[in-house]
Coordinates of C-alpha atoms in Angstrom, one line a residue:
X9 CA -62.2 39.4 -46.3
X10 CA -63.3 37.8 -43.1
X11 CA -60.5 35.4 -41.5
X12 CA -62.0 32.0 -40.7
X13 CA -60.7 29.1 -38.7
X14 CA -61.9 25.8 -37.0
X15 CA -61.6 25.4 -33.2
X16 CA -62.1 22.9 -30.4
X17 CA -61.8 25.7 -27.7
X18 CA -64.4 25.9 -25.1
X19 CA -66.9 28.6 -25.7
X20 CA -67.1 30.3 -22.4
X21 CA -63.4 31.0 -22.5
X22 CA -62.9 32.0 -26.0
X23 CA -62.0 35.7 -26.3
X24 CA -64.5 37.2 -28.8
X25 CA -67.0 40.0 -29.3
X26 CA -70.0 37.4 -29.9
X27 CA -71.0 33.8 -29.8
X28 CA -73.5 32.6 -32.4
X29 CA -75.9 29.8 -31.7
X30 CA -78.6 28.2 -33.7
X31 CA -82.3 28.1 -33.0
X32 CA -85.0 26.0 -34.6
X33 CA -88.9 26.4 -34.8
X34 CA -90.7 24.3 -32.3
X35 CA -92.8 21.5 -33.8
X36 CA -96.2 22.5 -32.5
X37 CA -98.1 25.8 -33.3
X38 CA -97.6 27.2 -29.7
X39 CA -94.0 25.7 -29.3
X40 CA -91.3 28.1 -28.5
X41 CA -87.9 28.1 -30.1
X42 CA -85.7 25.1 -29.9
X43 CA -82.1 25.3 -29.5
X44 CA -79.9 23.5 -32.1
X45 CA -76.9 21.3 -31.6
X46 CA -73.8 23.2 -30.8
X47 CA -75.5 25.6 -28.3
X48 CA -75.3 23.2 -25.4
X49 CA -72.5 24.8 -23.6
X50 CA -74.1 28.2 -24.0
X51 CA -77.5 26.9 -22.8
X52 CA -76.0 25.2 -19.7
X53 CA -74.4 28.7 -18.6
X54 CA -77.8 30.2 -18.6
X55 CA -79.0 27.3 -16.3
X56 CA -81.0 26.0 -19.0
X57 CA -83.2 29.2 -19.5
X58 CA -81.8 30.2 -22.8
X59 CA -84.7 28.9 -24.9
X60 CA -87.0 30.6 -22.6
X61 CA -85.3 33.9 -22.8
X62 CA -85.1 33.9 -26.4
X63 CA -89.0 33.1 -26.6
X64 CA -89.6 36.2 -24.1
X65 CA -87.6 38.2 -26.5
X66 CA -89.8 37.2 -29.5
X67 CA -87.7 34.5 -31.1
X68 CA -89.5 31.7 -33.0
X69 CA -86.6 30.1 -34.8
X70 CA -87.7 31.2 -38.2
X71 CA -85.1 31.2 -40.9
X72 CA -82.8 34.2 -40.8
X73 CA -84.3 35.6 -37.7
X74 CA -81.6 37.2 -35.4
X75 CA -81.9 37.8 -31.7
X76 CA -79.1 39.2 -29.5
X77 CA -78.8 39.1 -25.7
X78 CA -76.1 39.6 -23.1
X79 CA -73.8 36.6 -22.7
X80 CA -74.1 34.7 -19.4
X81 CA -71.9 35.1 -16.4
X82 CA -68.3 33.8 -17.0
X83 CA -68.2 34.3 -20.6
X84 CA -65.5 36.3 -22.1
X85 CA -67.7 37.2 -25.0
X86 CA -70.2 39.9 -24.0
X87 CA -72.9 39.0 -26.5
X88 CA -74.8 35.9 -27.6
X89 CA -76.5 35.9 -31.1
X90 CA -79.3 33.3 -31.8
X91 CA -80.1 32.9 -35.6
X92 CA -83.0 31.0 -36.9
X93 CA -82.5 27.7 -38.9
X94 CA -86.2 27.3 -39.8
X95 CA -88.0 24.0 -39.1
X96 CA -86.2 21.1 -37.4
X97 CA -85.0 18.2 -39.7
X98 CA -86.9 15.0 -39.3
X99 CA -85.8 12.8 -36.3
X100 CA -82.5 11.1 -37.2
X101 CA -81.7 13.5 -40.0
X102 CA -79.0 16.3 -40.0
X103 CA -79.4 20.1 -40.9
X104 CA -79.2 20.6 -44.5
X105 CA -76.3 22.4 -46.0
X106 CA -78.4 25.3 -47.3
X107 CA -80.1 25.9 -43.8
X108 CA -76.7 26.1 -42.2
X109 CA -75.4 28.3 -45.0
X110 CA -78.3 30.8 -44.7
X111 CA -78.1 31.0 -41.0
X112 CA -74.5 31.5 -40.9
X113 CA -74.8 34.3 -43.5
X114 CA -77.6 36.0 -41.5
X115 CA -75.5 35.9 -38.5
X116 CA -72.4 37.3 -40.2
X117 CA -74.4 40.1 -41.7
X118 CA -75.9 41.0 -38.3
X119 CA -72.3 41.2 -37.0
X120 CA -71.1 43.7 -39.3
X121 CA -68.4 45.9 -37.7
X122 CA -67.6 43.3 -35.1
X123 CA -64.0 42.1 -34.7
X124 CA -64.5 38.5 -33.8
X125 CA -67.4 36.1 -33.4
X126 CA -67.6 32.2 -32.5
X127 CA -70.0 30.3 -34.4
X128 CA -71.5 27.4 -32.3
X129 CA -73.8 26.2 -35.0
X130 CA -74.5 22.2 -35.8
X131 CA -71.3 20.9 -37.2
X132 CA -72.2 17.2 -37.5
X133 CA -69.9 16.5 -40.4
X134 CA -67.5 18.0 -42.7
X135 CA -70.2 18.9 -45.2
X136 CA -71.8 21.0 -42.4
X137 CA -68.6 22.8 -41.7
X138 CA -68.1 23.6 -45.2
X139 CA -71.5 25.0 -45.5
X140 CA -71.1 27.2 -42.5
X141 CA -67.8 28.5 -43.6
X142 CA -69.3 29.4 -47.0
X143 CA -72.2 31.1 -45.5
X144 CA -70.1 33.2 -43.2
X145 CA -67.9 34.5 -45.7
X146 CA -70.9 35.2 -48.2
X147 CA -72.9 36.7 -45.5
X148 CA -70.0 39.0 -44.2
X149 CA -69.4 40.5 -47.7
X150 CA -69.6 44.3 -48.0
X151 CA -68.7 46.6 -51.0
X152 CA -67.4 49.8 -50.0
X153 CA -64.4 50.4 -52.2
X154 CA -65.8 53.9 -53.2
X155 CA -66.7 55.0 -49.8
X156 CA -64.5 56.9 -47.4
X157 CA -64.6 54.1 -44.9
X158 CA -63.3 51.7 -47.6
X159 CA -59.9 53.3 -47.9
X160 CA -58.3 51.4 -45.1
X161 CA -58.8 48.7 -42.4
X162 CA -58.8 51.3 -39.6
X163 CA -61.5 53.5 -41.2
X164 CA -63.6 50.3 -41.9
X165 CA -63.3 49.3 -38.3
X166 CA -64.0 52.8 -37.0
X167 CA -67.1 53.1 -39.2
X168 CA -68.7 50.0 -37.5
X169 CA -70.0 49.1 -40.9
X170 CA -67.1 46.8 -42.2
X171 CA -67.5 43.2 -42.6
X172 CA -67.0 40.8 -39.6
X173 CA -63.3 40.6 -39.0
X174 CA -62.9 37.1 -37.7
X175 CA -65.0 34.0 -37.4
X176 CA -64.0 30.8 -35.4
X177 CA -66.2 27.7 -36.2
X178 CA -66.5 25.8 -32.9
X179 CA -67.1 22.1 -32.7
X180 CA -65.2 21.3 -36.0
X181 CA -62.2 19.1 -36.2
X182 CA -59.2 21.4 -37.2
X183 CA -56.8 18.2 -37.8
X184 CA -59.4 16.1 -39.6
X185 CA -58.6 16.0 -43.4
X186 CA -62.3 15.9 -44.4
X187 CA -63.2 18.8 -42.3
X188 CA -60.2 20.9 -43.4
X189 CA -60.9 20.2 -47.1
X190 CA -64.7 21.1 -46.6
X191 CA -63.6 24.4 -45.1
X192 CA -61.0 25.1 -47.5
X193 CA -63.5 24.4 -50.5
X194 CA -66.1 26.7 -48.8
X195 CA -63.6 29.5 -48.4
X196 CA -62.5 29.2 -52.0
X197 CA -66.2 29.2 -53.4
X198 CA -67.2 32.0 -51.0
X199 CA -64.0 34.2 -52.0
X200 CA -64.6 33.7 -55.7
X201 CA -68.3 34.3 -55.5
X202 CA -67.3 37.5 -53.7
X203 CA -65.0 38.3 -56.7
X204 CA -68.0 38.1 -58.9
X205 CA -70.0 40.4 -56.7
X206 CA -67.1 43.0 -56.7
X207 CA -67.1 43.0 -60.4
X208 CA -70.8 43.3 -60.6
X209 CA -70.9 46.2 -58.2
X210 CA -68.0 48.1 -59.8
X211 CA -69.2 51.3 -61.4
X212 CA -69.2 51.1 -65.3
X213 CA -67.1 54.1 -65.6
X214 CA -64.3 52.0 -64.0
X215 CA -65.3 48.6 -65.3
X216 CA -65.5 48.4 -69.1
X217 CA -64.2 45.8 -71.5
X218 CA -60.6 46.7 -71.5
X219 CA -60.4 47.0 -67.6
X220 CA -62.4 43.6 -67.2
X221 CA -60.0 42.0 -69.3
X222 CA -57.0 43.4 -67.4
X223 CA -58.7 42.1 -64.2
X224 CA -59.1 38.6 -65.7
X225 CA -55.4 38.6 -66.8
X226 CA -54.3 39.5 -63.2
X227 CA -56.5 36.7 -61.8
X228 CA -55.3 34.3 -64.5
X229 CA -51.6 35.1 -63.5
X230 CA -52.4 34.5 -59.9
X231 CA -53.8 31.2 -60.3
X232 CA -51.9 29.6 -63.1
X233 CA -54.4 30.0 -65.8
X234 CA -53.6 30.5 -69.5
X235 CA -55.4 33.7 -70.8
X236 CA -55.9 35.2 -74.2
X237 CA -57.3 38.5 -74.8
X238 CA -58.8 39.5 -78.4
X239 CA -58.9 43.3 -78.8
X240 CA -61.0 45.2 -81.4
X241 CA -58.3 44.7 -84.0
X242 CA -58.1 40.9 -83.3
X243 CA -61.9 40.7 -83.2
X244 CA -62.3 42.4 -86.6
X245 CA -59.5 40.2 -88.2
X246 CA -61.2 37.0 -86.8
X247 CA -64.7 38.1 -87.9
X248 CA -66.5 38.4 -84.5
X249 CA -69.4 40.3 -85.9
X250 CA -71.6 39.8 -82.9
X251 CA -69.3 41.3 -80.3
X252 CA -68.1 44.0 -82.6
X253 CA -71.7 44.9 -83.5
X254 CA -72.8 45.5 -79.9
X255 CA -69.6 47.3 -78.9
X256 CA -69.6 49.6 -82.1
X257 CA -71.6 52.4 -80.5
X258 CA -69.1 52.9 -77.5
X259 CA -65.9 54.7 -77.3
X260 CA -64.7 51.7 -75.2
X261 CA -64.1 48.7 -77.7
X262 CA -65.0 45.2 -76.9
X263 CA -63.0 42.3 -75.8
X264 CA -63.0 38.6 -75.9
X265 CA -61.1 36.8 -73.0
X266 CA -60.4 33.2 -73.0
X267 CA -59.2 31.6 -69.7
X268 CA -58.1 28.0 -69.6
X269 CA -57.7 25.7 -66.6
X270 CA -55.8 22.5 -67.6
X271 CA -55.8 19.5 -65.1
X272 CA -53.2 16.8 -65.8
X273 CA -55.7 13.8 -64.8
X274 CA -58.6 15.4 -66.6
X275 CA -60.9 13.2 -68.7
X276 CA -63.5 15.9 -69.4
X277 CA -63.6 19.4 -70.7
X278 CA -66.2 22.0 -69.8
X279 CA -66.5 25.4 -71.6
X280 CA -68.3 28.3 -69.8
X281 CA -69.4 31.2 -71.9
X282 CA -70.2 34.4 -70.0
X283 CA -72.3 37.4 -71.2
X284 CA -70.1 40.6 -70.4
X285 CA -72.0 43.7 -71.3
X286 CA -70.3 46.1 -68.8
X287 CA -73.1 48.7 -69.4
X288 CA -76.4 48.3 -71.3
X289 CA -78.2 51.4 -72.3
X290 CA -80.1 49.4 -74.9
X291 CA -78.1 51.0 -77.7
X292 CA -80.2 52.8 -80.5
X293 CA -83.2 50.8 -79.0
X294 CA -82.7 52.8 -75.8
X295 CA -84.0 51.6 -72.4
X296 CA -86.8 53.7 -70.9
X297 CA -86.1 55.9 -67.8
X298 CA -86.1 53.7 -64.7
X299 CA -84.4 50.8 -66.5
X300 CA -80.9 52.0 -66.8
X301 CA -79.7 52.3 -63.2
X302 CA -78.8 48.8 -62.5
X303 CA -77.5 47.9 -66.0
X304 CA -73.7 47.8 -64.7
X305 CA -74.9 44.3 -63.6
X306 CA -75.3 43.2 -67.3
X307 CA -71.8 41.6 -67.1
X308 CA -72.8 39.1 -64.3
X309 CA -72.5 36.1 -66.6
X310 CA -68.9 36.9 -67.4
X311 CA -68.1 37.6 -63.8
X312 CA -69.5 34.1 -62.8
X313 CA -67.6 32.4 -65.6
X314 CA -64.3 34.1 -64.5
X315 CA -64.8 33.1 -60.7
X316 CA -65.9 29.7 -61.7
X317 CA -62.7 29.0 -63.7
X318 CA -60.5 30.4 -60.9
X319 CA -62.4 28.2 -58.3
X320 CA -61.8 25.1 -60.5
X321 CA -57.9 25.9 -60.4
X322 CA -58.0 26.7 -56.7
X323 CA -59.6 23.4 -55.9
X324 CA -57.4 21.6 -58.3
X325 CA -60.3 19.8 -60.1
X326 CA -59.5 16.8 -62.4
X327 CA -61.5 18.4 -65.3
X328 CA -60.4 20.9 -68.0
X329 CA -62.3 24.1 -67.7
X330 CA -62.3 27.0 -70.4
X331 CA -63.9 30.3 -69.7
X332 CA -65.1 32.7 -72.4
X333 CA -65.8 36.3 -71.3
X334 CA -67.6 38.2 -74.1
X335 CA -67.2 41.8 -73.1
X336 CA -68.7 45.0 -74.8
X337 CA -70.4 48.1 -73.8
X338 CA -73.8 48.7 -75.5
X339 CA -74.1 52.5 -76.2
X340 CA -76.1 54.6 -78.6
X341 CA -74.0 56.8 -80.9
X342 CA -73.5 57.6 -84.6
X343 CA -71.4 54.4 -85.0
X344 CA -73.7 52.2 -83.1
X345 CA -75.6 49.1 -84.8
X346 CA -79.1 50.2 -85.9
X347 CA -82.4 48.2 -85.8
X348 CA -82.4 46.7 -89.3
X349 CA -78.6 46.3 -89.6
X350 CA -77.4 42.8 -90.5
X351 CA -74.2 41.3 -88.8
X352 CA -72.2 38.5 -90.0
X353 CA -71.3 36.3 -87.0
X354 CA -68.1 34.5 -86.2
X355 CA -70.0 31.4 -87.4
X356 CA -70.6 32.8 -90.7
X357 CA -74.3 33.1 -90.1
X358 CA -75.8 36.6 -90.6
X359 CA -78.3 38.0 -88.0
X360 CA -80.7 40.9 -88.7
X361 CA -80.8 43.1 -85.6
X362 CA -84.3 44.0 -84.9
X363 CA -83.6 45.3 -81.4
X364 CA -80.3 46.5 -80.3
X365 CA -81.4 45.9 -76.6
X366 CA -81.3 42.2 -77.5
X367 CA -77.6 42.4 -77.6
X368 CA -76.5 39.7 -75.0
X369 CA -77.4 36.9 -77.3
X370 CA -75.3 38.7 -80.2
X371 CA -71.9 38.6 -78.1
X372 CA -72.8 35.3 -76.6
X373 CA -73.3 33.7 -80.2
X374 CA -69.9 34.6 -81.1
X375 CA -68.5 33.2 -77.8
X376 CA -70.5 30.0 -78.2
X377 CA -69.1 29.4 -81.6
X378 CA -65.5 30.0 -80.4
X379 CA -66.0 27.5 -77.6
X380 CA -67.5 24.9 -79.9
X381 CA -64.4 25.1 -82.2
X382 CA -62.4 23.3 -79.3
X383 CA -64.9 20.4 -79.2
X384 CA -65.6 20.4 -75.6
X385 CA -67.8 17.8 -73.8
X386 CA -70.4 20.3 -72.9
X387 CA -70.9 24.2 -73.1
X388 CA -72.8 26.2 -70.4
X389 CA -73.5 29.9 -71.1
X390 CA -74.5 32.3 -68.5
X391 CA -76.2 35.5 -68.9
X392 CA -78.5 38.1 -67.6
X393 CA -80.4 37.7 -70.8
X394 CA -84.1 38.6 -70.7
X395 CA -86.6 40.3 -68.5
X396 CA -89.0 37.7 -69.9
X397 CA -87.2 35.2 -67.5
X398 CA -87.8 37.3 -64.6
X399 CA -91.5 37.6 -65.3
X400 CA -91.6 33.9 -65.4
X401 CA -89.5 33.0 -62.4
X402 CA -89.1 36.0 -60.2
X403 CA -86.0 37.6 -58.7
X404 CA -84.5 34.7 -57.0
X405 CA -84.6 31.9 -59.6
X406 CA -82.7 31.3 -62.8
X407 CA -83.9 29.3 -65.7
X408 CA -82.1 26.4 -67.2
X409 CA -82.5 25.4 -71.0
X410 CA -80.4 22.9 -72.9
X411 CA -80.3 20.9 -76.1
X412 CA -80.0 17.6 -74.0
X413 CA -82.7 16.8 -71.3
X414 CA -80.1 14.7 -69.2
X415 CA -77.6 17.5 -69.1
X416 CA -80.4 20.2 -68.4
X417 CA -81.3 17.9 -65.4
X418 CA -77.7 17.6 -64.3
X419 CA -77.2 21.4 -64.4
X420 CA -80.5 21.9 -62.3
X421 CA -79.2 19.2 -59.7
X422 CA -75.8 21.0 -59.5
X423 CA -77.7 24.3 -58.8
X424 CA -79.7 22.5 -56.1
X425 CA -76.8 20.8 -54.5
X426 CA -75.0 24.2 -54.4
X427 CA -77.9 26.0 -52.8
X428 CA -78.8 28.1 -55.9
X429 CA -82.5 28.3 -56.9
X430 CA -83.2 27.3 -60.5
X431 CA -85.8 25.8 -62.7
X432 CA -85.8 23.7 -65.9
X433 CA -87.4 25.4 -68.8
X434 CA -88.2 24.1 -72.4
X435 CA -87.1 25.2 -75.9
X436 CA -90.4 24.8 -77.9
X437 CA -89.5 24.2 -81.5
X438 CA -92.6 26.4 -82.7
X439 CA -91.1 29.4 -81.2
X440 CA -88.1 29.1 -83.6
X441 CA -90.1 30.2 -86.8
X442 CA -90.8 33.7 -85.2
X443 CA -87.0 34.5 -85.7
X444 CA -87.0 33.8 -89.4
X445 CA -85.9 36.9 -91.4
X446 CA -86.5 37.7 -95.0
X447 CA -82.9 39.5 -95.2
X448 CA -80.7 37.3 -93.1
X449 CA -80.2 33.9 -91.7
X450 CA -81.9 34.8 -88.5
X451 CA -83.3 37.6 -86.7
X452 CA -82.5 38.6 -83.0
X453 CA -86.0 38.8 -82.0
X454 CA -88.9 36.6 -82.3
X455 CA -92.3 36.3 -80.5
X456 CA -92.8 38.4 -77.6
X457 CA -94.6 35.8 -75.5
X458 CA -92.0 33.1 -74.2
X459 CA -89.2 35.8 -74.9
X460 CA -86.7 33.9 -72.7
X461 CA -87.3 30.8 -74.4
X462 CA -86.8 32.5 -77.8
X463 CA -83.4 33.7 -76.6
X464 CA -82.5 30.2 -75.7
X465 CA -83.6 29.0 -79.2
X466 CA -81.3 31.7 -80.8
X467 CA -78.2 30.9 -78.8
X468 CA -78.7 27.1 -79.7
X469 CA -78.2 28.0 -83.5
X470 CA -74.5 28.9 -82.4
X471 CA -73.6 25.7 -80.6
X472 CA -71.5 23.3 -82.7
X473 CA -73.1 20.3 -84.1
X474 CA -73.1 17.3 -81.6
X475 CA -71.9 19.3 -78.5
X476 CA -74.1 19.2 -75.4
X477 CA -75.0 22.8 -74.2
X478 CA -76.9 24.5 -71.4
X479 CA -78.2 28.1 -71.1
X480 CA -78.5 29.7 -67.7
X481 CA -80.6 32.9 -67.7
X482 CA -79.6 34.7 -64.5
X483 CA -81.6 38.0 -65.0
X484 CA -83.6 37.5 -61.9
X485 CA -81.1 36.6 -59.2
X486 CA -77.9 38.4 -60.5
X487 CA -78.6 41.6 -58.8
X488 CA -80.7 42.0 -55.6
X489 CA -82.4 45.4 -55.6
X490 CA -84.2 44.5 -52.5
X491 CA -83.1 44.1 -49.0
X492 CA -80.3 41.5 -48.0
X493 CA -81.3 38.2 -46.8
X494 CA -79.5 35.2 -45.6
X495 CA -76.1 35.4 -47.2
X496 CA -77.4 37.4 -50.1
X497 CA -76.5 41.1 -50.0
X498 CA -78.0 44.0 -51.7
X499 CA -76.5 44.5 -55.2
X500 CA -74.3 41.9 -57.1
X501 CA -75.0 38.3 -55.9
X502 CA -72.5 36.1 -57.8
X503 CA -75.5 34.1 -59.0
X504 CA -74.3 30.8 -60.8
X505 CA -70.7 30.7 -59.6
X506 CA -71.6 27.9 -57.2
X507 CA -73.6 26.0 -59.8
X508 CA -70.8 26.0 -62.3
X509 CA -68.2 25.0 -59.7
X510 CA -70.4 22.1 -58.6
X511 CA -71.1 21.1 -62.2
X512 CA -67.2 21.2 -62.7
X513 CA -66.9 18.9 -59.6
X514 CA -69.5 16.5 -60.9
X515 CA -67.6 16.4 -64.2
X516 CA -64.4 15.7 -62.6
X517 CA -66.0 12.8 -60.5
X518 CA -67.5 11.3 -63.7
X519 CA -71.0 12.0 -62.3
X520 CA -72.1 13.9 -65.5
X521 CA -71.4 13.8 -69.3

């Protein structure tokens, strides 16, 4: 993990390998790049020619654009890195947190393998400092645990591919309580998002229900959380037919993990339920070739829940948060659930399984009912649930459904405030009839069109009466198969961690529920 600190040191005399400054797009179509606040001392060292030099090098100030040039005479750092912030804010307005987060992340990625960098980006207030800190740590993320260079720090440094070693944020106020708190929050959120990324990127031969549960237990011990793990015997005794039905085909049995963070001054209780399919082959309804390679990411929801609960503990939020990790491996075998089988769920309802590749809703159904038994003020489930949601919203936006319009809006606002792309989706009642079954209480499949909404309607059936609930379908943004961008790496992204944390913060402050 990249070390991070605030500093009031003069940029010229700072011993570092690079200095990062921000550049914005000029207002007019023919305008060149404009230097952002924080770059004044660097620009002065170039005798006022820095903006012109950057324009000569092709810089325009576009979001995420990175331009490198030699540092001016007298600087101890040999390199200046100009990162694009996008369009300038309106006159009198400050840079938005997400613009700073993305720029810091882009610069940190571009400085892979560098020992130390100073960030001279706009830090007009504590929120800006927190955003830059978060962006740096998210952007510097790399996953190389299974590579030769990842075995030790020296090998990583020698490879030139390890993450940025140290980041110094210039212009901040190290002794200001608000600045310190904002940076500490940014560090906690980023580190826990990176924890989720590590889990998502971990190969499924090493991350399966039992090992995931062990990792959760270790995290719980480290951060003072109460943890309970139900193994296959306890699940059978308890009647968790959904989780057992999905896990029946694997030699690695399922688990249900409960993590509890309790705050002494809490007035609200949130429950987070995460889909944790550590590998999804589709079961007997086997996925076609070309659709299996990234299915280690089907536990992204459970990873997000684990990280969110730990973050709540690290931030000492005044809200009780319970996390439920519904862990199973969906494999085909002689013992696997078949299309046409009927499962009796933990709630007592029966489900006719028409497609074993619609397994996430089955494990979540048991988790939702278990969470409901504690009567929390609200439940939020998180899952890489449907390809239909990806068709609707693309690869960077997750869908938000709920049984309460105000809560759905609040979750969406929490996502926007945290910098995650989300969109409110409906739960049309007419789609419910498609899941009627002649054999069981409900089928796990309904109409093909609107499949993401159908899945949401299915989950709603397993939420306790009178409990506010929201469903986040993160199938699109959970795993980035394309090139890195901003602070988002290739592979696991940690989608929804920041939204859940922001929702918990709002609940603690009494702004929601």
